[in-house]
Amino acid sequence: MSLLKFSARRVVSRLGGELKFPASKRLKICIGMARPSSNMADFREAFAKAKHVAIITGAGVSAESGVPTFRGAGGYWRKWQAQDLATPLAFAKNASRVWEFYHYRREVMLSKHPNPAHLAISECEARLGKQGRRVVVITQNIDELHRKAGTKNLLEIHGSLFKTRCTSCGNVAENYKSPICPALAGKGAPEPEIQDARIPIENLPRCEEKGCSGLLRPHVVWFGENLDPDLLEEVDRELALCDLCLVVGTSSVVYPAAMFAPQVSARGVPVAEFNMETTPATDRFRFHFQGPCGATLPVALARHETETVS
């Protein structure tokens, strides 16, 4: 079993969900590490040689498309932050409120579009694929903007806003209905002064599998829940094979994804971070490019002069 696989399984099985590096971990990451390079020409040389590129993306990519992150100051829906609503306990206590929150997020996402960073990744995947090279995207985002952009090799480790899971039979299904059920029409406004009148549970989204009609929940990983072990196996295989890794728009503090790129770097593979600011893991990487991903990625992933034209 690889180190990555062992570590990811241990963290997820013990702690689950989304967790952050302790301060002591952040300190250790920075000690004894050389500052990463911001030389785009050097990165482009590594990119030209790469046969298997892994791209790890986080909320920063989607933020440039106007997607609310619900993190940090101001990241509230009504008077709650995501960690108040995105839990099994919150759903058990008030499924109506949780569904209003996710209905709002679904409706917002239906109006959003991929930005130049999403499109650069998708174009790169298609182009390199014709050259016998592989690009895989491992995303923490649940908004499906990578799919909208055309990315094919996509591992959505936190699930999707547009999938549901039945709490009775466990069936997972795509669902792009707007609204997802009649009772949620016109619901979900984020203004803090709104008092949420509870929707009867029987009127919330229900399973359409024959003979079921169980209560549906969003098919996303909530705080305190484990990531899909089969999906983690796929992530592990991709990262074990990659010879170049990009970390795009992620804070590098959320487990288990925070471990992915540092462990790739530890085996000598070039890792390039693209972000608006440095992160606790920056000094473990070979490259760091600061600024909007929509500006830096199209340059980084453009056709290299040594690429064969097909």
Short mmCIF file of C-alpha atoms in Angstrom, two decimals:
data_model
loop_
_atom_site.label_atom_id
_atom_site.label_comp_id
_atom_site.label_asym_id
_atom_site.label_seq_id
_atom_site.Cartn_x
_atom_site.Cartn_y
_atom_site.Cartn_z
CA MET A 1 0.00 0.00 0.00
CA SER A 2 1.39 3.41 -0.93
CA LEU A 3 2.08 6.13 1.63
CA LEU A 4 -0.61 8.34 0.08
CA LYS A 5 -3.21 5.59 0.27
CA PHE A 6 -2.35 4.73 3.87
CA SER A 7 -2.41 8.35 5.03
CA ALA A 8 -5.66 9.22 3.26
CA ARG A 9 -7.42 6.16 4.61
CA ARG A 10 -6.20 6.85 8.13
CA VAL A 11 -7.31 10.48 8.15
CA VAL A 12 -10.67 9.85 6.53
CA SER A 13 -11.59 6.82 8.60
CA ARG A 14 -10.68 8.51 11.88
CA LEU A 15 -11.83 12.04 11.25
CA GLY A 16 -13.83 12.19 8.02
CA GLY A 17 -15.09 15.23 6.17
CA GLU A 18 -13.13 18.45 5.82
CA LEU A 19 -10.35 19.21 8.27
CA LYS A 20 -7.48 21.66 8.46
CA PHE A 21 -3.79 21.36 9.17
CA PRO A 22 -3.01 22.08 12.85
CA ALA A 23 -0.73 25.04 13.42
CA SER A 24 2.16 22.71 14.27
CA LYS A 25 1.78 20.99 10.88
CA ARG A 26 1.82 24.34 9.09
CA LEU A 27 5.03 25.30 10.86
CA LYS A 28 6.78 22.03 9.98
CA ILE A 29 5.86 22.41 6.32
CA CYS A 30 7.76 25.69 6.07
CA ILE A 31 10.96 24.70 7.90
CA GLY A 32 13.91 23.86 5.71
CA MET A 33 12.11 24.30 2.39
CA ALA A 34 13.48 26.37 -0.49
CA ARG A 35 11.24 29.08 -1.84
CA PRO A 36 9.35 27.90 -4.92
CA SER A 37 10.11 29.34 -8.32
CA SER A 38 7.78 31.66 -10.22
CA ASN A 39 9.68 31.20 -13.48
CA MET A 40 7.03 30.35 -16.06
CA ALA A 41 9.61 29.28 -18.66
CA ASP A 42 10.97 26.65 -16.28
CA PHE A 43 7.45 25.40 -15.55
CA ARG A 44 6.73 25.23 -19.27
CA GLU A 45 9.79 22.99 -19.73
CA ALA A 46 8.46 20.58 -17.09
CA PHE A 47 5.01 20.75 -18.69
CA ALA A 48 6.43 19.91 -22.13
CA LYS A 49 8.02 16.73 -20.77
CA ALA A 50 5.05 15.53 -18.70
CA LYS A 51 3.11 12.45 -19.83
CA HIS A 52 0.64 12.22 -16.95
CA VAL A 53 -0.59 15.50 -15.44
CA ALA A 54 -2.71 15.62 -12.28
CA ILE A 55 -4.57 18.88 -11.57
CA ILE A 56 -6.03 19.37 -8.09
CA THR A 57 -8.60 22.18 -7.93
CA GLY A 58 -10.43 23.95 -5.13
CA ALA A 59 -12.88 26.76 -4.47
CA GLY A 60 -10.59 29.48 -5.82
CA VAL A 61 -11.16 28.30 -9.38
CA SER A 62 -14.93 28.59 -9.06
CA ALA A 63 -14.76 31.89 -7.16
CA GLU A 64 -13.58 33.50 -10.40
CA SER A 65 -16.90 32.44 -11.94
CA GLY A 66 -18.77 34.23 -9.13
CA VAL A 67 -19.53 31.11 -7.09
CA PRO A 68 -20.03 31.84 -3.36
CA THR A 69 -17.53 29.89 -1.22
CA PHE A 70 -19.33 30.10 2.17
CA ARG A 71 -15.92 30.24 3.85
CA GLY A 72 -14.51 32.93 6.09
CA ALA A 73 -15.96 36.33 6.92
CA GLY A 74 -19.18 37.08 5.12
CA GLY A 75 -19.68 33.47 3.99
CA TYR A 76 -23.15 33.15 5.45
CA TRP A 77 -26.46 31.89 4.12
CA ARG A 78 -29.00 33.71 6.26
CA LYS A 79 -27.38 33.42 9.70
CA TRP A 80 -25.62 30.11 9.13
CA GLN A 81 -22.28 29.14 7.66
CA ALA A 82 -21.86 25.99 5.60
CA GLN A 83 -20.50 24.02 8.53
CA ASP A 84 -23.77 24.71 10.37
CA LEU A 85 -25.84 23.19 7.56
CA ALA A 86 -23.64 20.71 5.72
CA THR A 87 -23.76 17.96 8.33
CA PRO A 88 -25.80 14.78 8.82
CA LEU A 89 -27.03 16.14 12.15
CA ALA A 90 -28.31 19.37 10.59
CA PHE A 91 -30.19 17.34 7.97
CA ALA A 92 -31.68 15.06 10.61
CA LYS A 93 -32.82 18.04 12.68
CA ASN A 94 -34.16 20.21 9.87
CA ALA A 95 -34.07 18.67 6.39
CA SER A 96 -36.21 21.56 5.12
CA ARG A 97 -33.61 24.19 6.00
CA VAL A 98 -30.75 22.14 4.57
CA TRP A 99 -32.63 21.57 1.33
CA GLU A 100 -33.41 25.31 1.06
CA PHE A 101 -29.69 26.00 1.38
CA TYR A 102 -28.78 23.48 -1.32
CA HIS A 103 -31.66 24.55 -3.54
CA TYR A 104 -30.28 28.10 -3.39
CA ARG A 105 -26.80 26.86 -4.31
CA ARG A 106 -28.15 24.77 -7.20
CA GLU A 107 -30.12 27.72 -8.59
CA VAL A 108 -27.07 29.99 -8.31
CA MET A 109 -24.91 27.46 -10.13
CA LEU A 110 -27.36 27.14 -13.01
CA SER A 111 -26.52 30.77 -13.86
CA LYS A 112 -22.72 30.39 -13.62
CA HIS A 113 -20.31 29.52 -16.39
CA PRO A 114 -16.76 28.16 -16.63
CA ASN A 115 -14.06 30.81 -16.57
CA PRO A 116 -10.75 30.85 -18.49
CA ALA A 117 -9.11 28.57 -15.90
CA HIS A 118 -11.73 25.83 -16.37
CA LEU A 119 -11.51 26.21 -20.13
CA ALA A 120 -7.70 26.10 -20.16
CA ILE A 121 -7.74 22.84 -18.22
CA SER A 122 -10.34 21.28 -20.52
CA GLU A 123 -8.52 22.38 -23.68
CA CYS A 124 -5.24 21.05 -22.31
CA GLU A 125 -6.80 17.68 -21.48
CA ALA A 126 -8.24 17.32 -24.99
CA ARG A 127 -5.05 18.47 -26.72
CA LEU A 128 -2.66 16.29 -24.72
CA GLY A 129 -4.99 13.32 -25.07
CA LYS A 130 -4.43 13.43 -28.84
CA GLN A 131 -0.68 13.19 -28.14
CA GLY A 132 -1.05 10.07 -25.98
CA ARG A 133 -0.62 12.09 -22.78
CA ARG A 134 -3.07 12.11 -19.87
CA VAL A 135 -4.59 14.91 -17.82
CA VAL A 136 -6.81 14.13 -14.84
CA VAL A 137 -8.64 16.68 -12.70
CA ILE A 138 -9.17 15.95 -9.00
CA THR A 139 -11.57 18.55 -7.65
CA GLN A 140 -12.95 19.45 -4.25
CA ASN A 141 -15.64 21.54 -5.95
CA ILE A 142 -19.24 20.36 -6.16
CA ASP A 143 -20.41 22.87 -8.79
CA GLU A 144 -19.73 20.82 -11.97
CA LEU A 145 -18.08 23.76 -13.73
CA HIS A 146 -15.27 21.47 -14.87
CA ARG A 147 -17.91 19.28 -16.53
CA LYS A 148 -19.51 22.32 -18.16
CA ALA A 149 -16.09 23.28 -19.51
CA GLY A 150 -15.74 19.85 -21.12
CA THR A 151 -13.32 18.06 -18.78
CA LYS A 152 -13.68 14.28 -19.15
CA ASN A 153 -11.18 12.74 -16.74
CA LEU A 154 -12.74 14.18 -13.57
CA LEU A 155 -12.75 12.91 -9.99
CA GLU A 156 -15.23 14.91 -7.86
CA ILE A 157 -14.09 13.86 -4.40
CA HIS A 158 -16.74 15.89 -2.53
CA GLY A 159 -19.65 14.93 -4.80
CA SER A 160 -21.94 17.17 -6.84
CA LEU A 161 -24.74 19.65 -6.25
CA PHE A 162 -26.56 18.03 -9.15
CA LYS A 163 -26.65 14.51 -7.78
CA THR A 164 -28.94 13.15 -5.08
CA ARG A 165 -28.75 10.12 -2.83
CA CYS A 166 -31.75 8.34 -1.34
CA THR A 167 -31.62 8.03 2.43
CA SER A 168 -33.68 4.82 2.18
CA CYS A 169 -32.40 2.79 -0.77
CA GLY A 170 -29.06 4.58 -1.33
CA ASN A 171 -29.66 5.19 -5.04
CA VAL A 172 -27.49 7.98 -6.50
CA ALA A 173 -28.90 9.87 -9.48
CA GLU A 174 -28.19 12.99 -11.52
CA ASN A 175 -30.80 15.68 -10.99
CA TYR A 176 -30.87 19.01 -12.82
CA LYS A 177 -34.51 19.91 -12.13
CA SER A 178 -35.19 23.56 -11.34
CA PRO A 179 -36.66 23.62 -8.79
CA ILE A 180 -35.75 20.16 -7.64
CA CYS A 181 -39.28 19.74 -6.23
CA PRO A 182 -42.42 21.99 -6.30
CA ALA A 183 -42.24 22.80 -2.59
CA LEU A 184 -38.84 24.48 -3.05
CA ALA A 185 -39.99 26.83 -5.81
CA GLY A 186 -39.19 30.39 -4.74
CA LYS A 187 -37.39 29.18 -1.60
CA GLY A 188 -33.80 29.52 -0.46
CA ALA A 189 -33.32 33.31 -0.50
CA PRO A 190 -30.16 34.04 1.51
CA GLU A 191 -31.25 37.26 3.25
CA PRO A 192 -30.59 36.91 7.01
CA GLU A 193 -33.92 38.44 8.06
CA ILE A 194 -35.93 35.68 6.36
CA GLN A 195 -37.58 33.26 8.79
CA ASP A 196 -37.58 29.79 7.33
CA ALA A 197 -41.01 28.18 7.57
CA ARG A 198 -40.38 24.46 7.61
CA ILE A 199 -41.48 22.55 4.51
CA PRO A 200 -43.25 19.30 5.45
CA ILE A 201 -40.79 16.45 5.06
CA GLU A 202 -43.14 14.57 2.74
CA ASN A 203 -42.94 17.51 0.28
CA LEU A 204 -39.13 17.55 0.09
CA PRO A 205 -37.31 15.78 -2.78
CA ARG A 206 -38.23 12.08 -2.89
CA CYS A 207 -36.68 9.05 -4.52
CA GLU A 208 -38.20 8.06 -7.86
CA GLU A 209 -36.92 4.49 -7.83
CA LYS A 210 -39.79 2.03 -8.16
CA GLY A 211 -41.33 1.23 -4.79
CA CYS A 212 -39.11 3.57 -2.78
CA SER A 213 -40.09 7.29 -2.48
CA GLY A 214 -37.52 7.76 0.30
CA LEU A 215 -36.22 11.19 1.30
CA LEU A 216 -33.41 12.41 -0.94
CA ARG A 217 -30.33 14.28 0.25
CA PRO A 218 -27.65 16.08 -1.75
CA HIS A 219 -24.96 13.65 -2.89
CA VAL A 220 -22.12 15.67 -1.37
CA VAL A 221 -19.65 14.91 1.40
CA TRP A 222 -20.74 16.69 4.54
CA PHE A 223 -18.57 17.70 7.47
CA GLY A 224 -17.86 14.61 9.57
CA GLU A 225 -18.48 12.18 6.70
CA ASN A 226 -15.95 9.90 4.99
CA LEU A 227 -14.97 10.30 1.38
CA ASP A 228 -15.80 7.44 -0.97
CA PRO A 229 -12.98 4.89 -0.51
CA ASP A 230 -13.27 3.71 -4.13
CA LEU A 231 -12.82 7.29 -5.32
CA LEU A 232 -9.79 7.68 -3.06
CA GLU A 233 -8.34 4.54 -4.64
CA GLU A 234 -8.68 6.19 -8.05
CA VAL A 235 -7.06 9.38 -6.76
CA ASP A 236 -4.21 7.34 -5.33
CA ARG A 237 -3.60 5.57 -8.63
CA GLU A 238 -3.56 8.83 -10.60
CA LEU A 239 -1.20 10.57 -8.20
CA ALA A 240 1.13 7.57 -8.11
CA LEU A 241 1.45 7.76 -11.91
CA CYS A 242 1.64 11.53 -12.44
CA ASP A 243 4.91 13.16 -13.45
CA LEU A 244 3.57 16.72 -13.04
CA CYS A 245 1.02 18.04 -10.54
CA LEU A 246 -0.82 21.36 -10.47
CA VAL A 247 -2.61 22.70 -7.39
CA VAL A 248 -5.12 25.31 -8.51
CA GLY A 249 -7.23 27.64 -6.36
CA THR A 250 -7.06 25.60 -3.18
CA SER A 251 -6.05 26.63 0.33
CA SER A 252 -4.15 23.37 0.97
CA VAL A 253 -5.61 23.13 4.48
CA VAL A 254 -8.55 20.80 3.89
CA TYR A 255 -7.99 17.09 4.47
CA PRO A 256 -7.54 14.72 2.78
CA ALA A 257 -6.91 16.78 -0.38
CA ALA A 258 -4.32 18.86 1.49
CA MET A 259 -2.08 15.79 1.61
CA PHE A 260 -2.21 14.94 -2.09
CA ALA A 261 0.24 17.41 -3.65
CA PRO A 262 2.79 17.48 -0.77
CA GLN A 263 3.14 13.70 -0.98
CA VAL A 264 3.54 13.87 -4.76
CA SER A 265 6.23 16.50 -4.25
CA ALA A 266 7.94 14.32 -1.64
CA ARG A 267 8.71 11.71 -4.31
CA GLY A 268 10.42 14.30 -6.50
CA VAL A 269 7.60 15.13 -8.91
CA PRO A 270 7.33 18.82 -9.87
CA VAL A 271 4.31 20.48 -8.26
CA ALA A 272 3.09 23.93 -9.32
CA GLU A 273 0.70 25.97 -7.20
CA PHE A 274 -1.61 28.53 -8.82
CA ASN A 275 -3.40 30.67 -6.25
CA MET A 276 -4.22 34.21 -5.21
CA GLU A 277 -1.90 33.88 -2.21
CA THR A 278 0.58 31.52 -0.63
CA THR A 279 -0.69 28.59 1.43
CA PRO A 280 0.71 26.43 4.25
CA ALA A 281 2.02 24.01 1.62
CA THR A 282 3.58 26.53 -0.79
CA ASP A 283 7.17 25.96 0.34
CA ARG A 284 6.88 22.25 -0.40
CA PHE A 285 6.30 22.88 -4.09
CA ARG A 286 8.71 23.59 -6.94
CA PHE A 287 6.62 26.38 -8.46
CA HIS A 288 4.18 29.00 -7.21
CA PHE A 289 2.30 31.41 -9.48
CA GLN A 290 0.35 34.10 -7.68
CA GLY A 291 -2.69 35.80 -9.17
CA PRO A 292 -6.09 34.91 -10.64
CA CYS A 293 -6.09 31.36 -12.02
CA GLY A 294 -8.01 32.61 -15.03
CA ALA A 295 -4.96 34.71 -15.94
CA THR A 296 -2.10 32.36 -15.04
CA LEU A 297 -3.42 28.95 -16.17
CA PRO A 298 -4.12 29.75 -19.85
CA VAL A 299 -0.48 30.82 -20.19
CA ALA A 300 0.86 27.84 -18.27
CA LEU A 301 -1.17 25.22 -20.17
CA ALA A 302 -0.99 26.67 -23.68
CA ARG A 303 0.51 24.56 -26.46
CA HIS A 304 4.26 24.28 -25.98
CA GLU A 305 6.49 24.90 -28.98
CA THR A 306 7.77 21.30 -28.78
CA GLU A 307 4.28 19.77 -28.96
CA THR A 308 3.36 17.93 -32.11
CA VAL A 309 0.40 19.54 -33.88
CA SER A 310 -2.44 17.11 -34.51
#
